[in-house]
Coordinates of N, CA and C and ligand atoms in Angstrom, one line a residue:
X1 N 101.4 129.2 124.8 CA 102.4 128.8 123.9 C 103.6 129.8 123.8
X2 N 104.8 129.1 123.9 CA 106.0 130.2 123.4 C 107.0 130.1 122.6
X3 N 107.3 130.9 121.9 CA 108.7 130.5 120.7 C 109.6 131.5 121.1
X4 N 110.5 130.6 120.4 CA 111.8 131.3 120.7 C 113.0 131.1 119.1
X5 N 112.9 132.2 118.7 CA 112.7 132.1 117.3 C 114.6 131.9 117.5
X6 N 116.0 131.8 116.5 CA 117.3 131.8 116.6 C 117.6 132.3 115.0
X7 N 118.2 133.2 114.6 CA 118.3 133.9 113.6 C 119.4 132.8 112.9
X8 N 120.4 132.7 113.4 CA 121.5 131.8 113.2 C 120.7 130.6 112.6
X9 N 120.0 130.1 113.1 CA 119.6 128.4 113.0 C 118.1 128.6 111.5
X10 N 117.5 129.6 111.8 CA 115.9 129.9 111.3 C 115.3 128.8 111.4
X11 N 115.5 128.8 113.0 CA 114.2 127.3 113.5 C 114.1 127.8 114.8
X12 N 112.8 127.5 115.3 CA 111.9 128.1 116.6 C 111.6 126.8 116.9
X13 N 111.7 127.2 118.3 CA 111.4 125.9 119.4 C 109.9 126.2 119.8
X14 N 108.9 125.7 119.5 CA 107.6 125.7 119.4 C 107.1 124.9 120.7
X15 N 106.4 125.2 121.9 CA 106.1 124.5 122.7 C 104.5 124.4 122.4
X16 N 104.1 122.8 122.6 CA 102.5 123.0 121.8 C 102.1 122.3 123.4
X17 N 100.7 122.6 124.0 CA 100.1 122.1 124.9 C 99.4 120.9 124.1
X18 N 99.4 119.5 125.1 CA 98.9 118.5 124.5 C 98.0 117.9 125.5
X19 N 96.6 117.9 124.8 CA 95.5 117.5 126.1 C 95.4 118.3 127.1
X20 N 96.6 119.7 126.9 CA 96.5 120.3 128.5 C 96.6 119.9 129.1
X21 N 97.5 118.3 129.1 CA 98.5 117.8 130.7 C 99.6 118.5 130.4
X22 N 100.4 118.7 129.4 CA 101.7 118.2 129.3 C 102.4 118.6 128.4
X23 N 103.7 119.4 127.9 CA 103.7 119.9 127.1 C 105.3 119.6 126.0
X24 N 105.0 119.6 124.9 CA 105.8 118.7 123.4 C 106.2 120.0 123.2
X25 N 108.0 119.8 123.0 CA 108.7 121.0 122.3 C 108.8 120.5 121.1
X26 N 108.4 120.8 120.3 CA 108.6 121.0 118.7 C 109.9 121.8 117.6
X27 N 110.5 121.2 117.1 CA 111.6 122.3 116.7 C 111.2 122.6 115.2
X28 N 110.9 123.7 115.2 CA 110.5 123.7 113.5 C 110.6 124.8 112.8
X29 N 110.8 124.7 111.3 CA 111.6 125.0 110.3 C 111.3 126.5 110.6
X30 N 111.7 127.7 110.8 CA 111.2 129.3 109.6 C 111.4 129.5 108.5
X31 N 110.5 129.6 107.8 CA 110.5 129.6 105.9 C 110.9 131.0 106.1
X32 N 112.1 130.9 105.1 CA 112.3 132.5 104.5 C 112.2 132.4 103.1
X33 N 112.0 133.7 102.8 CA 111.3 134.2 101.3 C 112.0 133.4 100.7
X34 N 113.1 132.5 100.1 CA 113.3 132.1 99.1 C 112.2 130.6 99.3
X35 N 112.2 130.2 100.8 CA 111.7 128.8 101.0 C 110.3 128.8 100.2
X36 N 109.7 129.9 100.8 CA 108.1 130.7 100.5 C 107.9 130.5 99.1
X37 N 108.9 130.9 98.1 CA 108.8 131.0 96.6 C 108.7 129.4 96.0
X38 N 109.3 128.7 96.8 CA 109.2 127.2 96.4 C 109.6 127.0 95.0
X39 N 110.8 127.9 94.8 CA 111.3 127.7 93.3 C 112.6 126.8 93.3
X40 N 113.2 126.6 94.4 CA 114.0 125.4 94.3 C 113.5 124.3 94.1
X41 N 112.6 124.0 94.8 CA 111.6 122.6 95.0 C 110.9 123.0 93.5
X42 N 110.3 123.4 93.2 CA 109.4 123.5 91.9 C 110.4 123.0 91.0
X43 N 111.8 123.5 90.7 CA 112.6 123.3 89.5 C 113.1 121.9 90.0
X44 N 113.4 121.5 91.4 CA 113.9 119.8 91.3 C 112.5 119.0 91.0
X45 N 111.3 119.5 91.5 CA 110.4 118.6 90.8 C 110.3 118.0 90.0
X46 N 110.6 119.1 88.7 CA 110.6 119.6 87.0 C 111.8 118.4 86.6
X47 N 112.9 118.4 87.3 CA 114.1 117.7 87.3 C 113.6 116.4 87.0
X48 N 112.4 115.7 88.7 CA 112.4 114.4 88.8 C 111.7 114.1 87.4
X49 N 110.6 114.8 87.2 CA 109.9 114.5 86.1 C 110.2 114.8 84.9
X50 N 111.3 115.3 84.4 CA 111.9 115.3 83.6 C 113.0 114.2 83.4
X51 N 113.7 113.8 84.3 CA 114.3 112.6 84.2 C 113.7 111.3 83.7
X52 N 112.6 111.2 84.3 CA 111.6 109.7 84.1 C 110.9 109.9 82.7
X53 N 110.8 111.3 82.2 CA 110.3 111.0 81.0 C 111.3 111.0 79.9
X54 N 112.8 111.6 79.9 CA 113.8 111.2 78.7 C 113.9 109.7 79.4
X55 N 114.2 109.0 79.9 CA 114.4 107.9 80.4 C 113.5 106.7 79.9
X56 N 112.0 106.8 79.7 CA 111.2 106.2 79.0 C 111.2 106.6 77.5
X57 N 111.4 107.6 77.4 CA 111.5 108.1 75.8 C 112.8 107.2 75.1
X58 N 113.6 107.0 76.2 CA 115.0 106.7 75.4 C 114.9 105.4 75.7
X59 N 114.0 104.4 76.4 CA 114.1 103.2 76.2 C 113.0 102.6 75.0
X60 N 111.9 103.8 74.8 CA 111.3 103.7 73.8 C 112.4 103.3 72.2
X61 N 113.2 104.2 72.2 CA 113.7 104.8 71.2 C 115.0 103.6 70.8
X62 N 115.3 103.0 72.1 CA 115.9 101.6 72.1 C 115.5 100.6 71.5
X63 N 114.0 100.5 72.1 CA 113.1 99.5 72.4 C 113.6 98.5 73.4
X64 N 113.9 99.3 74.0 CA 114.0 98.4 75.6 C 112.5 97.8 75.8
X65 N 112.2 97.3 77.4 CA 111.0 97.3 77.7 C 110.9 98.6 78.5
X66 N 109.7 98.9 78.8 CA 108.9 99.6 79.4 C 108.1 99.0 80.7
X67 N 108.3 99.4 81.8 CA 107.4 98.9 82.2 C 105.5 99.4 82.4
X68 N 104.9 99.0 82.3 CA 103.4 99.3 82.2 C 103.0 98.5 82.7
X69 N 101.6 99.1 83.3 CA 100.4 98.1 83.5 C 99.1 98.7 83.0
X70 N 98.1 98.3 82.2 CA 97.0 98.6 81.9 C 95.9 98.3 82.6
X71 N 96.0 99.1 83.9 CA 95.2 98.9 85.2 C 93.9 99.9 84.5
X72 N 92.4 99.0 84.4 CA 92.1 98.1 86.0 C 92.3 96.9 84.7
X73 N 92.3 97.2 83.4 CA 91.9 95.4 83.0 C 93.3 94.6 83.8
X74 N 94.4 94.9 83.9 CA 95.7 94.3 83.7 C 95.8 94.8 85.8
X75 N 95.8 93.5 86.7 CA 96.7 94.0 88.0 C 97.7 93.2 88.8
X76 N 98.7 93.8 88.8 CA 99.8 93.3 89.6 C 99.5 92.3 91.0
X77 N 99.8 91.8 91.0 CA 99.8 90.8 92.2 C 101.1 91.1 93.2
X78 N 99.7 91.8 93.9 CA 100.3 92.1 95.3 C 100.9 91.1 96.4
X79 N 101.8 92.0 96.7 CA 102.7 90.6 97.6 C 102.2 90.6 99.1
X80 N 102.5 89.2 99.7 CA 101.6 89.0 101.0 C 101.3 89.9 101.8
X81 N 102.2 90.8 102.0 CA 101.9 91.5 103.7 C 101.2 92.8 103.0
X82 N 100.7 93.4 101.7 CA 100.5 94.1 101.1 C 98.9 94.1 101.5
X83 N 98.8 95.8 102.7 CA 97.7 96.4 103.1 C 96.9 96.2 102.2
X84 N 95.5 95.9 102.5 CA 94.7 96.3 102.0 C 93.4 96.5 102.6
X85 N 92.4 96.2 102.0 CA 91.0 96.7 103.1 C 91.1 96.1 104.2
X86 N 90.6 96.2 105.1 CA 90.3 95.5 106.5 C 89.0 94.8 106.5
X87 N 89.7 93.5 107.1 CA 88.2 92.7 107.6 C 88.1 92.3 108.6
X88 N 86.8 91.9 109.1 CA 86.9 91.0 110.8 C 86.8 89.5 110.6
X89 N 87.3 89.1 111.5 CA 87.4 87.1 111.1 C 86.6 86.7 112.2
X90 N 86.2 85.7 112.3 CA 85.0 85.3 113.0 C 85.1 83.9 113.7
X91 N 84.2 83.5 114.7 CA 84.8 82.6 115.4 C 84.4 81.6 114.6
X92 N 84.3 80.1 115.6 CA 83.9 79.0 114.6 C 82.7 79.7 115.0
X93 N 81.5 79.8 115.9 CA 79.5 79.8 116.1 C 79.8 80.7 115.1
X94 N 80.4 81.6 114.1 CA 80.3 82.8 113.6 C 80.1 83.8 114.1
X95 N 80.4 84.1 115.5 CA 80.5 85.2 116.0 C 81.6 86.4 115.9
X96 N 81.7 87.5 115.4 CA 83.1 88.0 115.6 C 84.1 87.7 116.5
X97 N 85.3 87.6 116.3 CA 86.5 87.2 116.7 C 86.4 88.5 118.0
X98 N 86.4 89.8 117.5 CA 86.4 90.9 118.3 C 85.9 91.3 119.6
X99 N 86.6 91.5 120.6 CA 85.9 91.6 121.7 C 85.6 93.1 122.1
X100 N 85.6 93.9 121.5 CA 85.2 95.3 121.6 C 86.3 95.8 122.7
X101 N 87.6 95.4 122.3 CA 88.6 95.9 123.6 C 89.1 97.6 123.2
X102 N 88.4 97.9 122.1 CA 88.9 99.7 121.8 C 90.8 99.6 121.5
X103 N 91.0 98.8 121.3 CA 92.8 98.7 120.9 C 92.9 99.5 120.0
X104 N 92.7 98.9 118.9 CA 92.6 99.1 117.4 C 91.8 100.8 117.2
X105 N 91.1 101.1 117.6 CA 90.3 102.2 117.2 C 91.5 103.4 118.6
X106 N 91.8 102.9 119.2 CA 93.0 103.7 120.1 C 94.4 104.0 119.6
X107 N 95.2 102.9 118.7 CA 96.2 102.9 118.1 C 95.9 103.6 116.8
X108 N 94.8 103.7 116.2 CA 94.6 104.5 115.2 C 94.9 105.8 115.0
X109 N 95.8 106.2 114.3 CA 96.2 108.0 113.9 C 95.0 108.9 113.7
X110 N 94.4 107.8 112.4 CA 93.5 109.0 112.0 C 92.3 108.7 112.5
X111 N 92.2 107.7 113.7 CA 90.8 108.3 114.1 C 89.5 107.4 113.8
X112 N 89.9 106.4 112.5 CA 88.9 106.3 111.2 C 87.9 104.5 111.6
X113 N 88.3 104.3 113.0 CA 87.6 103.1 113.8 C 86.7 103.4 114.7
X114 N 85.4 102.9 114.3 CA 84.4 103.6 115.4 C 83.7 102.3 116.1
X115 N 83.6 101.9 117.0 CA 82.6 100.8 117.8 C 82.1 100.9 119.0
X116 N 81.3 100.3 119.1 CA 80.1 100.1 120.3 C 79.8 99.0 120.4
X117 N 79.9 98.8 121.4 CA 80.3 97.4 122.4 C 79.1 96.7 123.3
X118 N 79.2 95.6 123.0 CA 77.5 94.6 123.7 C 78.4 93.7 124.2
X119 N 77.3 93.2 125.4 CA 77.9 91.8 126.0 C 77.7 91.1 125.0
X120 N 78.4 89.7 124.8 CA 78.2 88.8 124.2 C 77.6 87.4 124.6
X121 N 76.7 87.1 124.8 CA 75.6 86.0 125.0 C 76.4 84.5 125.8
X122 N 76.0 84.9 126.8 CA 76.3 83.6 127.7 C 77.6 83.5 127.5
X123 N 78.8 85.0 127.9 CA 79.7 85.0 127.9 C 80.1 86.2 128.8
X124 N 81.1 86.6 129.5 CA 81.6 87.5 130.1 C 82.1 88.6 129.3
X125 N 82.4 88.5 128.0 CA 83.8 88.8 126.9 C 82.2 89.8 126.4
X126 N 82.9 90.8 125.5 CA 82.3 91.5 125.0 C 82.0 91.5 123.6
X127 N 81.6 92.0 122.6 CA 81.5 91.6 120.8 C 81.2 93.5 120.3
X128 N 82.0 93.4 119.3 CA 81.3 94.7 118.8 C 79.5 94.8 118.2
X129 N 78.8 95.4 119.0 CA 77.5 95.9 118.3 C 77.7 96.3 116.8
X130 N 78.0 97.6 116.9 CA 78.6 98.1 115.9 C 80.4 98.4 115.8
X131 N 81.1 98.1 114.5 CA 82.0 98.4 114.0 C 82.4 98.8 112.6
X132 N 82.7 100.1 112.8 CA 82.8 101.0 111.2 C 84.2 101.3 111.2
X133 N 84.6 101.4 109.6 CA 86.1 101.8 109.3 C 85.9 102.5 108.2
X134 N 86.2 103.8 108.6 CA 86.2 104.9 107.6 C 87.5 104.6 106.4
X135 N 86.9 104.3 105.5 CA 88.3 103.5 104.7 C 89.1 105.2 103.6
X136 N 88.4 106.0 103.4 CA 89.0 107.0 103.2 C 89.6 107.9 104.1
X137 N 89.4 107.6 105.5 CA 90.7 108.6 105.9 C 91.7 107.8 107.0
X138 N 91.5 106.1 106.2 CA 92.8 105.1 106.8 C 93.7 105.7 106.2
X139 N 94.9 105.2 106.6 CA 96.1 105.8 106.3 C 97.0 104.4 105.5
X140 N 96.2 103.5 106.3 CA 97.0 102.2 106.0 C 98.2 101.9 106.8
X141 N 98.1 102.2 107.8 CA 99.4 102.1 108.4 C 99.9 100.5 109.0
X142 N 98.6 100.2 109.5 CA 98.5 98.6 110.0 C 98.6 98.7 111.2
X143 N 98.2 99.4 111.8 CA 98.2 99.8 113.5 C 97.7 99.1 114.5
X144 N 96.5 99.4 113.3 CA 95.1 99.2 114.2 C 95.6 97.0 114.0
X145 N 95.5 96.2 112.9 CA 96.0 94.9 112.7 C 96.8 94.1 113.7
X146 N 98.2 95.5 114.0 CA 99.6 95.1 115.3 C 98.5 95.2 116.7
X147 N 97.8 96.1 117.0 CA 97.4 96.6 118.4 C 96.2 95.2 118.8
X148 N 95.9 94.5 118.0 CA 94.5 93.6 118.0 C 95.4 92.4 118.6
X149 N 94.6 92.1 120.2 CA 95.1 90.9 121.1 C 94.6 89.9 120.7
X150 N 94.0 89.3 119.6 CA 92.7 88.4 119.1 C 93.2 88.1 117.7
X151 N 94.1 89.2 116.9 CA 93.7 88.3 115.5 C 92.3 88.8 114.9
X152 N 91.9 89.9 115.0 CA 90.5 89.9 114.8 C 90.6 90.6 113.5
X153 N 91.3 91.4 113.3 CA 90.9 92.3 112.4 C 92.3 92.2 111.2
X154 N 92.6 91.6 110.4 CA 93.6 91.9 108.9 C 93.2 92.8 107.9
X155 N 94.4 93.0 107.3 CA 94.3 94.0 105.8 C 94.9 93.1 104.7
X156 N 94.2 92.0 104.7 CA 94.5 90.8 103.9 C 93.6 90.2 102.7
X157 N 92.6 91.6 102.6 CA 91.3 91.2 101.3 C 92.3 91.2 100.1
X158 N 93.2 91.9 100.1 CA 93.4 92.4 98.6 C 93.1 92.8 97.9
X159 N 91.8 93.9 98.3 CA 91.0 95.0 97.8 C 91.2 96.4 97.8
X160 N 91.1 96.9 96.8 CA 91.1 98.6 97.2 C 90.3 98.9 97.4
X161 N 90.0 100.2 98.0 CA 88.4 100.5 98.5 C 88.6 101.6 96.8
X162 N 87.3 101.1 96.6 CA 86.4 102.0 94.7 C 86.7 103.3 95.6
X163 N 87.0 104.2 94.5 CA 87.1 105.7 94.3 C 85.5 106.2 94.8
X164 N 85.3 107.4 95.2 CA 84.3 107.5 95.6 C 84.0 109.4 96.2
X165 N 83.0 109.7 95.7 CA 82.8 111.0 95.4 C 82.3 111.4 96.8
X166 N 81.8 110.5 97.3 CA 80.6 110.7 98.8 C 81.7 109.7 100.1
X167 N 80.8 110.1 101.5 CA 81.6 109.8 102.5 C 80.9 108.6 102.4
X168 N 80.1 108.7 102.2 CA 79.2 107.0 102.7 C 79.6 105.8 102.1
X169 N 79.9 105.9 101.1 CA 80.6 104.4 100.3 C 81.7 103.8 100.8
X170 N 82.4 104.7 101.3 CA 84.1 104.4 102.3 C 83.9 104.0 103.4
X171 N 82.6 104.3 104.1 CA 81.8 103.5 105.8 C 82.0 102.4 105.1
X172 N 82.4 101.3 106.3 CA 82.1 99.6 106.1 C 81.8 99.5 107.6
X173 N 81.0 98.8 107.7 CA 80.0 98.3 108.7 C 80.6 96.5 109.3
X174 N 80.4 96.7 110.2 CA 80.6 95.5 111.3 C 80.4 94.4 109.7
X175 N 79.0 94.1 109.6 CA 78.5 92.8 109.1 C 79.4 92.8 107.4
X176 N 79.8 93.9 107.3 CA 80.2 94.4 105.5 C 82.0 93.9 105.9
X177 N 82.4 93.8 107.2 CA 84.1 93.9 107.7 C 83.9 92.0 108.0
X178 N 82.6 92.0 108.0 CA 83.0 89.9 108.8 C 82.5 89.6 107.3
X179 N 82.2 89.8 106.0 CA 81.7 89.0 104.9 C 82.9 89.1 104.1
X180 N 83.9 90.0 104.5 CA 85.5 89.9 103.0 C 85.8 88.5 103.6
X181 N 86.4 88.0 102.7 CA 87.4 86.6 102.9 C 88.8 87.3 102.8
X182 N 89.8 86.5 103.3 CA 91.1 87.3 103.0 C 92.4 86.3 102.2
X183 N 92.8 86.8 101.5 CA 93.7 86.1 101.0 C 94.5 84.8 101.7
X184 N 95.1 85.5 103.2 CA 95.5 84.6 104.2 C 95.0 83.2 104.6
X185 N 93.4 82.8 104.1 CA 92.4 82.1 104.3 C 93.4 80.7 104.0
X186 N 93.4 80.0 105.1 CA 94.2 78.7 104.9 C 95.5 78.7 105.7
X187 N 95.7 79.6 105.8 CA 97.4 80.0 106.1 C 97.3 79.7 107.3
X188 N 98.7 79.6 108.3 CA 99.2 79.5 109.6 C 98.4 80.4 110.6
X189 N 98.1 80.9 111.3 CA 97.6 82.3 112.1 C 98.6 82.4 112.1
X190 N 98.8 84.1 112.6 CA 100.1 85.4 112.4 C 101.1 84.9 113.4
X191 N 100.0 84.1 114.7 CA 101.3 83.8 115.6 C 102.2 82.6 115.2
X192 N 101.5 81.8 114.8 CA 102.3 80.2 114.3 C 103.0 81.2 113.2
X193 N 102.8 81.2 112.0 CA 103.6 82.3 111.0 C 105.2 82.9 111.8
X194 N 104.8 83.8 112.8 CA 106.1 84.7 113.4 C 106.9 83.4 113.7
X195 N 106.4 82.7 114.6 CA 106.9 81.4 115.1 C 107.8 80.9 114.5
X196 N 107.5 80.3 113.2 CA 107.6 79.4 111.9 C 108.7 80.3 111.5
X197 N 108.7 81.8 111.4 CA 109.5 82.5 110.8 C 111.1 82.9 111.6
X198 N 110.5 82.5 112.8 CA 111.9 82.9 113.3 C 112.8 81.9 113.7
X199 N 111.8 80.4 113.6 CA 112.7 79.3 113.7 C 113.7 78.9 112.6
X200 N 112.7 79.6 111.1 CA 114.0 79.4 109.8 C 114.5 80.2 110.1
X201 N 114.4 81.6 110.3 CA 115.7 82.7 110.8 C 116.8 82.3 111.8
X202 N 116.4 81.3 112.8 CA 117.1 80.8 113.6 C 117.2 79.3 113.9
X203 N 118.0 78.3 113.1 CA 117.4 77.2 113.5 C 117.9 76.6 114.7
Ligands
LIG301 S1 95.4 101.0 109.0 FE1 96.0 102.7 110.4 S2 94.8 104.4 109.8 FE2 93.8 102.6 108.9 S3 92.3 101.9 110.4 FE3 94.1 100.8 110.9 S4 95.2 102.1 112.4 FE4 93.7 103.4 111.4
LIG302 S1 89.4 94.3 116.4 FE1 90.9 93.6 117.9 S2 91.8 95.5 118.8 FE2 89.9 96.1 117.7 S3 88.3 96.1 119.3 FE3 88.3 94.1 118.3 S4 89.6 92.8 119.6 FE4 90.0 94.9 120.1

C-alpha cells in the first residue's frame, strides 16, 4: 500500500489492493485536529435538532397540525415500490421460482444471501436446497430483487423484520421466504408493469 499525503489539499491518494489482482486509488479526506474535535459538526447537529424542535413547539403554540404517528397501533401505508422483507414466489407445482443461479446472493453488498443448490426433479434447471436472508445485515438496497433473471425473489411483503436481540430471529429460511404473500399478489409481473409503464410514458 502507498500514500501520498498533499499538505495543500489534506487528502492522500490511498492505493488499496483488491482481491490481490488489481489495485483501487482511493482519494481520502486527512482529519486535522479541528475535524478530530467534531465541534463543527456537533454544534450543526444541535442546530438541526434545534430547528425541528422550535418548529413543532411553534406549530404547537399555533395549533397548526403536527404531524405524528402513534406507531405500532397507528401505520402509514407504505407506498408500492416501498422495500420490505424479501420473499420467494413459487411456481404453479409450488416449486420455487428460483433456480439457484447465485445472482442475487452475488449482487449483494452485505453478503446477507446464503444458498445451496439441488437439481430439480425431472428437470435440468436447478432449485435452491437451502436459501437464507440474513435480514439484519440487509441493507435494503434491492439488488439482490434487480439482479434475479426469474422474478424469484421481491421486497413486496410489507413487513418489517421485529426488532431482535439475537442473530437467529433475522435468519429466514428457504420455506419461511416461499410462505410471505406479497402485497404485489394480483398485479402485472414487473416485466408487463415496466412494459405498461413505458408505453404511458410514451404513447
Ligand atoms: S436488499 Fe440488498 S442487502 Fe438486502 S439482501 Fe438484497 S442485495 Fe442484499
Ligand atoms: S432468487 Fe433469483 S437471482 Fe437469486 S438465486 Fe434464485 S433465481 Fe438466482
Amino acid at each position: 500500500m502507498s500514500q501520498h499525503a498533499s499538505a495543500a489539499t489534506a487528502e492522500a491518494v490511498v492505493t488499496v489492493p483488491v482481491h490481490g489482482a488489481r489495485n483501487v486509488k482511493r482519494v481520502a479526506h486527512e482529519m486535522t485536529i479541528s475535524d478530530r474535535l467534531y465541534l463543527f459538526e456537533t454544534v450543526r447537529g444541535l442546530g438541526v435538532t434545534f430547528r425541528h424542535a422550535f418548529d413543532t413547539l411553534g406549530r404547537l403554540v399555533l395549533r397548526r397540525k403536527v404531524e405524528t404517528v402513534s406507531y405500532p397501533d397507528v401505520r402509514r401505508v407504505y407506498p408500492e415500490r416501498f422495500r420490505a422483507m424479501h420473499r420467494l414466489l413459487k411456481r404453479d407445482d409450488g416449486t420455487p421460482r428460483c433456480v439457484a443461479c447465485f445472482m442475487c446472493s452475488t449482487a449483494c453488498p452485505a453478503q446477507c444471501i446464503r444458498i445451496v443448490a439441488m437439481e430439480r426433479a425431472g428437470s435440468t434447471e436447478k432449485m435452491p436446497a437451502q436459501f437464507e436472508i440474513d435480514e439484519l445485515r440487509c441493507v435494503d438496497c434491492g439488488l439482490c430483487v434487480e439482479a434475479c433473471p426469474c422474478d424469484a425473489i421481491r421486497m413486496d411483503t410489507g413487513i418489517h423484520p421485529a426488532p431482535a436481540t439475537e442473530r437467529a430471529p433475522t435468519l429466514f429460511n428457504r420455506d419461511q421466504l416461499l410462505a410471505f404473500s406479497g402485497r404485489s399478489d394480483g398485479m402485472l409481473p414487473r416485466s408487463a408493469r415496466t412494459a405498461e409503464r413505458r408505453s404511458t410514458a410514451h404513447p
